[in-house]
Amino acid sequence: MINKFTVNEIKERIEEKLLHHFGREAKSATKHQIYKSTCLVVRDIMSELWNKNHDLIDSHKQKQIYYLSMEFLPGTSLKNNIFNLEIENVFKEALNEFGENIETLYEMEPDAGLGNGGLGRLASCYLDAIATCGMAGHGFSICYEYGIFKQKIKDCKQIEEPDDWLNLGDIWLIPKYDEAEEVHFGGKLEEVWDENGKMKLIHRDYTTVIGIPKDMLITGYGSEVVNTLRLWKSTSPISINMELFAKGKYLKSMEEKHFAEVISKILYPEDAHVEGKSLRIMQQYFFISASMQALVKRHLIRFGTLDNFHEKVGVHINDTHPTMAIPELMRIFLDEYEYEWDKAWEIVCKTITYTNHTIMSEALEKWPEDLFAKLLPRLHSIVVEINRRHTVMLMREFPNNEALRNEMAIIYDGKLKMANLCVAAAHKVNGVSALHSKIIKEKLFNGFVKLTPDKFTNVTNGIAYRRWLCQANPKLSDFIEELCGSEFKYNAMNLENLMKYKEDSNVLERLSIIKRENKIRLADYIKKHNNIIVNPDSIFDVQVKRLHEYKRQLLNLFHIMDLYNQLKENPNKDIYPRTFIFGAKAAAGYHMAKQIISLACHLSKMLEDDPVVRDRLKIVFLENYSVSLAELIMPAADVSEQISLAGKEASGTGNMKLMINGAITLGTMDGANVEILNAVGNENIFIFGLLVDEVEKIIQSGIYRPWAYCHENKYIANIIKLMTDGIDGIVFGDIINSLTAGYNSNADQYFVLADFDSYKMAQEDVSLAYQNKTKWGQMSITNIAKSGIFSADRSIKEYADKIWGIKPIND
Ligand SMILES: *Cc1c(COP(=O)(O)O)cnc(C)c1O
């Protein structure tokens, strides 16, 4: 226990906030005022700890990591911070004295949804783990005014609504107006010769945007180290152009302010997909430039020189979105501190590390060079020089392989290839699961591997498991503590002690009761939000993740349509009752993804309207999948659907959250599923589908004929017929076409039809296994027991050792 507060102290602190911040005494305060005062008291405790470790002048002088990410998905903070600081009991009692229930306050908090899905959630899990491990590591991102949209389902279609989370969510943000930074866009470059005959580039006629930092403090469990997530909000130095205003040009007089503020207005809702828009480039450069300038200034205050920058600062690039950190650091070193190119480049390379998150071409950033040059002329000139030197090196190393040189170029065919720039500069590059790291070495970055094989490594993703187990599933967590003690909260590998109870029928019975209670809790939510009554004794079969064709929600729906067809053909067929639960947002402009959501919702209705099937087959589509909703769903899942086409899912982390809550994985040999299989063994997982090499071979040979399945496989033929006849009256022509369309060589890109049979058989195995209660209980406890390696604490220790070279502050 690191924090010893009495109930009275906390009560007085809350009263103080109510009085001095809101001008209210407890008895007349509104719920919002009590909520905000409680948050402010927690924030104060965090600030006190922060200053203990990170004071600019006095603090430790160890290396610190700055984790750059366009996305963070923290979810809610009050419960997490109170849990991490181990102060829940005193807060509970103090609030009780005001007649407040802490749980109701927890429920008031909106999610901070500053990310799309797995990538952003990973960044937040990592900040938690860095603080937990007692290390100094901070995040940098954008303070989006609107986070990931709120999803509504209306008439079986996704509707997007703005997410104005700052309304209540800003209580966690500490604005630091004095630490604002200037960022320059557009303008032109001019060559100027100084008195020593040295040429300098001067950037003129640019537009200035101001970045204001809003700091969110980050706690770790049982740790005194509190770190920072710094979110930049954009604004303009000129609120109104008075000259234009005086001439009556009212709208024009505010144009500059509008231009600046739009940058941090809203998160792009694309997951694993890039949009080549200039606003996106501006967002990237805005937060990178502000962050790098702040870092350099901070370093100079602490050390008085930049020569040791890389010894004290590590800059981590989370996917290619923050790649501009590389040329921006070069710009600062060259233009502002007059370093020579070679020295600057050496320091920058030793500072930068990079994690690749995808190999799918639609997700690899390639910026049009002319657009980049227009918006960021100085950065462009630096990238041109980096590329020139890179090209010279490639000519030397690969004189006879032009194709390889082109593939490895940083600028090629009028495009800036950001992944290549990252690999050229970073001194370490990692993938996010063993399989993914192998694929990037053999495919995407093969040329670079020939040059610097030691640069490449793997760190398998991990999750902040205390959020996903202890906080989201208190019943299970308490039971584990009762059996094995509380050590697992500090070291997830101790979950393995549960294996002792694999043959203990009382323990298995207790686990199944806890699962059932969590299923009832979710069933209540489903009744309230979907008006569907689900049977808690049915199998809760869960697929929750972003909607993407590669994740193959469609394969799941194909299996459900197949079961439907079988029940219609033979109403007495013995099918164990299932509740298929989906949660998924589709990018607003992703037509096929939206069609698949629509299909799931219409299918849900069709099943519910049919008395023959509705007691055995149900679909629930939960709207607005988010961190908070995930916390409700994970503990209630029996089956974890991880059914991406092999080679497409870099790791997955939803699979880990479900595993630690005792769900059994039904998955392909993709991403971290492979490592889950290694951890639990063949008998505790359901694996199906083509392997990466098999998929590769089929693609290479050009022999894939999806439409052949429609003729030769009667189950598939019947599903296509059902969809052609209409689901709940709707014909999903675009979906059918995407799978089978004539001689379209792109049909069924993600091999839904090729993997269908194998999936169907695995699903039959699931049904059978579930009916053997003991066997299922043993599978489930094994999954919980073996989930420890998927702790983000383990991932972060690997990053610290293999990639960043950092240690706990107080070591
Ligand atoms: C964990 C998580 C994800 C990632 O899920 P995958 O199944 O790994 O794609 C996405 N969204 C939210 C809200 C999450 O909590």
XYZ file of C-alpha atoms in Angstrom, residues 390-716:
327
model
C 19.866 6.364 -48.556
C 19.901 5.877 -52.328
C 23.698 6.231 -52.477
C 23.977 3.540 -49.806
C 21.552 1.266 -51.686
C 23.545 1.693 -54.899
C 26.634 0.566 -53.041
C 24.961 -2.404 -51.331
C 22.666 -3.589 -54.125
C 24.260 -2.335 -57.371
C 22.573 -5.019 -59.480
C 19.108 -5.099 -57.974
C 17.096 -2.132 -59.107
C 13.787 -3.693 -58.093
C 14.988 -4.085 -54.524
C 16.368 -0.541 -54.450
C 13.027 0.811 -55.609
C 11.184 -1.227 -53.023
C 13.446 0.130 -50.272
C 13.433 3.757 -51.424
C 12.056 6.436 -49.132
C 10.812 8.521 -52.037
C 9.643 6.571 -55.045
C 7.201 7.238 -57.847
C 6.186 10.606 -56.401
C 5.416 9.169 -52.974
C 7.018 9.317 -49.542
C 7.063 5.819 -48.095
C 6.863 6.366 -44.381
C 7.580 2.777 -43.288
C 10.872 2.814 -45.200
C 11.836 6.116 -43.614
C 11.155 4.593 -40.185
C 13.242 1.501 -40.859
C 16.076 3.543 -42.358
C 16.280 5.761 -39.266
C 15.230 3.585 -36.324
C 17.886 1.580 -34.518
C 15.268 -1.008 -33.539
C 12.176 -2.159 -35.410
C 9.691 -4.637 -34.010
C 6.568 -6.505 -34.965
C 3.831 -7.275 -32.464
C 3.617 -11.074 -32.402
C 6.093 -13.822 -33.258
C 4.313 -14.592 -36.533
C 3.945 -10.954 -37.558
C 7.601 -10.196 -36.792
C 8.611 -13.139 -38.953
C 6.420 -11.910 -41.815
C 7.790 -8.365 -41.763
C 11.328 -9.731 -41.860
C 10.625 -12.113 -44.729
C 8.373 -9.829 -46.780
C 7.867 -6.156 -46.020
C 11.406 -5.256 -44.878
C 13.398 -8.109 -46.378
C 15.919 -5.798 -48.065
C 16.636 -3.984 -44.812
C 17.075 -7.315 -43.017
C 19.912 -8.148 -45.432
C 21.683 -4.949 -44.355
C 21.007 -4.855 -40.605
C 19.502 -8.127 -39.371
C 19.984 -7.190 -35.701
C 17.775 -4.160 -36.062
C 14.690 -6.380 -36.182
C 13.027 -7.973 -33.201
C 9.677 -9.036 -31.799
C 7.672 -7.902 -28.819
C 4.362 -9.692 -28.587
C 1.581 -7.328 -27.530
C 0.169 -7.393 -24.038
C -2.765 -5.959 -22.106
C -3.191 -3.988 -18.881
C -4.633 -7.136 -17.369
C -5.615 -5.552 -14.058
C -8.136 -3.423 -15.963
C -9.432 -6.391 -17.925
C -9.497 -8.873 -15.045
C -9.427 -7.191 -11.633
C -11.486 -4.126 -12.502
C -13.775 -5.570 -15.164
C -14.354 -8.935 -13.480
C -14.135 -8.394 -9.714
C -15.878 -11.677 -8.940
C -13.324 -13.731 -10.814
C -10.467 -11.638 -9.476
C -11.643 -12.058 -5.876
C -12.018 -15.796 -6.375
C -8.489 -16.098 -7.780
C -7.235 -14.125 -4.786
C -9.118 -16.472 -2.467
C -7.441 -19.476 -4.105
C -3.925 -18.187 -4.819
C -3.400 -14.972 -2.892
C -2.991 -11.477 -4.306
C 0.456 -11.936 -5.859
C -1.059 -12.290 -9.360
C -1.943 -8.584 -9.281
C 1.744 -7.727 -9.309
C 3.010 -10.594 -11.411
C 0.589 -12.070 -13.918
C 2.671 -15.239 -14.270
C 1.322 -16.239 -10.852
C -2.027 -16.919 -12.484
C -0.433 -20.218 -13.382
C -1.029 -21.334 -9.776
C -4.629 -21.867 -10.848
C -3.524 -25.016 -12.665
C -3.531 -26.768 -9.278
C -7.329 -26.546 -9.328
C -7.894 -27.989 -12.760
C -9.221 -31.257 -11.313
C -11.059 -29.597 -8.415
C -14.765 -29.878 -9.173
C -15.703 -27.337 -6.499
C -13.435 -24.734 -8.022
C -14.725 -25.466 -11.521
C -18.273 -25.161 -10.224
C -17.513 -21.792 -8.587
C -15.920 -20.557 -11.825
C -18.971 -21.535 -13.815
C -21.232 -19.745 -11.333
C -19.134 -16.576 -11.683
C -19.282 -16.848 -15.475
C -23.056 -17.244 -15.274
C -23.395 -14.155 -13.050
C -21.337 -12.143 -15.520
C -23.517 -13.448 -18.346
C -26.631 -12.345 -16.463
C -25.102 -8.893 -15.978
C -24.557 -8.664 -19.747
C -28.012 -10.152 -20.436
C -29.551 -7.302 -18.405
C -27.665 -4.794 -20.518
C -28.822 -6.546 -23.701
C -32.432 -6.513 -22.512
C -32.193 -2.807 -21.802
C -30.349 -1.769 -24.960
C -31.480 -4.276 -27.597
C -34.747 -5.404 -26.071
C -33.722 -9.010 -26.660
C -34.035 -11.597 -23.920
C -31.058 -13.912 -24.002
C -30.636 -17.188 -22.190
C -27.656 -17.099 -19.814
C -27.294 -20.853 -20.238
C -26.743 -20.514 -23.968
C -23.181 -20.283 -25.281
C -22.086 -16.629 -25.354
C -20.103 -16.569 -28.560
C -18.373 -13.198 -28.834
C -16.771 -11.328 -31.702
C -15.968 -7.764 -30.664
C -13.444 -5.658 -32.587
C -13.404 -3.095 -35.373
C -15.396 -4.118 -38.392
C -12.987 -4.984 -41.162
C -13.217 -7.505 -43.972
C -9.911 -9.079 -42.927
C -11.302 -9.787 -39.446
C -14.048 -11.780 -41.169
C -17.180 -11.012 -39.205
C -18.717 -12.257 -42.448
C -17.385 -15.775 -41.862
C -19.083 -15.758 -38.461
C -22.365 -14.646 -40.094
C -21.996 -17.366 -42.740
C -21.856 -19.970 -40.009
C -24.965 -18.508 -38.350
C -26.848 -18.525 -41.657
C -25.798 -22.130 -42.121
C -27.213 -23.073 -38.703
C -30.399 -21.231 -39.618
C -30.691 -23.156 -42.866
C -30.215 -26.435 -41.040
C -32.894 -25.581 -38.481
C -35.315 -24.571 -41.198
C -34.698 -27.829 -43.018
C -35.010 -29.873 -39.864
C -36.680 -27.980 -36.991
C -35.905 -30.839 -34.619
C -32.212 -30.706 -35.254
C -30.280 -30.794 -32.016
C -28.446 -27.484 -31.832
C -27.104 -26.308 -28.511
C -28.479 -22.788 -27.844
C -26.110 -19.990 -28.827
C -26.072 -16.271 -28.447
C -23.794 -14.670 -31.002
C -22.666 -11.315 -29.689
C -21.137 -8.702 -31.971
C -19.712 -5.292 -31.269
C -17.973 -3.348 -34.032
C -17.650 0.120 -35.447
C -17.137 0.582 -39.183
C -15.157 3.530 -40.535
C -17.717 6.068 -41.733
C -16.635 5.730 -45.370
C -16.150 1.949 -45.457
C -19.155 0.761 -47.436
C -18.602 -2.989 -47.239
C -18.063 -2.871 -43.466
C -21.322 -0.998 -43.040
C -23.113 -3.567 -45.180
C -21.825 -6.342 -42.935
C -23.158 -4.533 -39.843
C -26.469 -4.213 -41.604
C -26.477 -7.902 -42.457
C -25.795 -8.824 -38.826
C -28.640 -6.603 -37.618
C -31.190 -7.830 -40.166
C -30.188 -11.399 -39.462
C -30.664 -10.719 -35.762
C -34.197 -9.534 -36.472
C -34.991 -12.445 -38.737
C -33.927 -14.948 -36.095
C -35.806 -13.137 -33.347
C -39.005 -13.056 -35.415
C -38.869 -16.796 -36.055
C -40.337 -18.937 -33.283
C -38.706 -22.070 -34.721
C -35.162 -20.815 -34.233
C -35.193 -17.960 -31.722
C -34.720 -20.098 -28.623
C -31.644 -21.753 -30.071
C -30.086 -19.101 -32.287
C -29.733 -15.457 -31.466
C -27.655 -12.562 -32.690
C -27.109 -9.514 -30.544
C -25.383 -6.554 -32.160
C -24.313 -4.232 -29.346
C -23.998 -0.659 -30.536
C -21.047 1.608 -29.781
C -18.322 -0.918 -28.967
C -15.840 0.928 -26.737
C -13.452 0.258 -23.876
C -16.239 0.543 -21.294
C -18.504 -1.801 -23.213
C -15.607 -4.223 -23.661
C -15.189 -4.259 -19.884
C -18.764 -5.499 -19.601
C -18.561 -8.040 -22.419
C -15.213 -9.774 -21.800
C -16.160 -11.324 -18.424
C -19.364 -12.788 -19.927
C -17.829 -14.516 -22.949
C -17.643 -18.284 -23.395
C -16.169 -18.294 -26.893
C -13.652 -15.783 -28.276
C -13.870 -15.411 -32.054
C -10.437 -14.565 -33.528
C -11.040 -15.603 -37.089
C -8.987 -13.247 -39.289
C -7.434 -14.613 -42.459
C -4.001 -15.980 -41.523
C -1.314 -13.352 -42.093
C -3.603 -10.359 -41.724
C -3.988 -9.718 -37.966
C -0.658 -8.499 -36.662
C -1.373 -9.610 -33.096
C -4.803 -8.867 -31.716
C -5.289 -7.940 -28.084
C -9.011 -8.629 -27.775
C -8.036 -12.298 -27.892
C -5.931 -11.775 -24.721
C -8.663 -9.897 -22.828
C -11.116 -12.703 -23.539
C -8.613 -15.417 -22.637
C -7.880 -13.969 -19.199
C -11.615 -13.909 -18.540
C -11.859 -17.622 -19.242
C -13.248 -17.604 -22.789
C -11.968 -20.280 -25.159
C -10.437 -19.059 -28.401
C -11.871 -20.184 -31.696
C -9.257 -18.906 -34.072
C -6.996 -19.105 -37.065
C -3.217 -19.468 -36.931
C -2.818 -15.707 -37.018
C -1.170 -13.046 -34.873
C -0.985 -13.832 -31.185
C -3.478 -16.714 -31.568
C -0.427 -18.802 -32.388
C 1.104 -17.905 -29.044
C -2.170 -18.546 -27.213
C -2.140 -22.025 -28.741
C 1.457 -22.531 -27.548
C 0.495 -21.423 -24.060
C -2.644 -23.537 -23.572
C -1.976 -26.534 -25.833
C -4.062 -27.991 -28.612
C -6.753 -29.380 -26.319
C -7.660 -25.973 -24.862
C -8.311 -24.003 -28.035
C -10.184 -24.467 -31.318
C -7.925 -23.845 -34.307
C -9.114 -23.918 -37.921
C -8.400 -22.498 -41.335
C -5.657 -22.072 -43.882
C -2.131 -21.332 -42.696
C -0.164 -18.267 -43.827
C 1.916 -20.344 -46.246
C -1.147 -22.025 -47.704
C -2.857 -18.681 -48.286
C 0.331 -17.387 -49.887
C 0.562 -20.392 -52.199
C -3.030 -20.067 -53.368
C -2.537 -16.369 -54.103
C 0.766 -16.952 -55.919
C -0.649 -19.683 -58.122
C -3.722 -17.646 -59.004
C -5.923 -20.699 -58.676
C -8.459 -19.372 -56.206
C -11.963 -19.703 -57.657
C -14.408 -18.573 -54.954
C -17.435 -19.014 -57.219
C -16.633 -22.708 -57.525
C -17.567 -23.105 -53.854
C -20.995 -21.713 -54.584
C -21.641 -24.618 -56.925
C -19.737 -27.394 -55.247
C -20.492 -26.797 -51.570
C -24.205 -27.197 -50.890
C -24.036 -25.396 -47.548
C -22.398 -22.374 -49.123
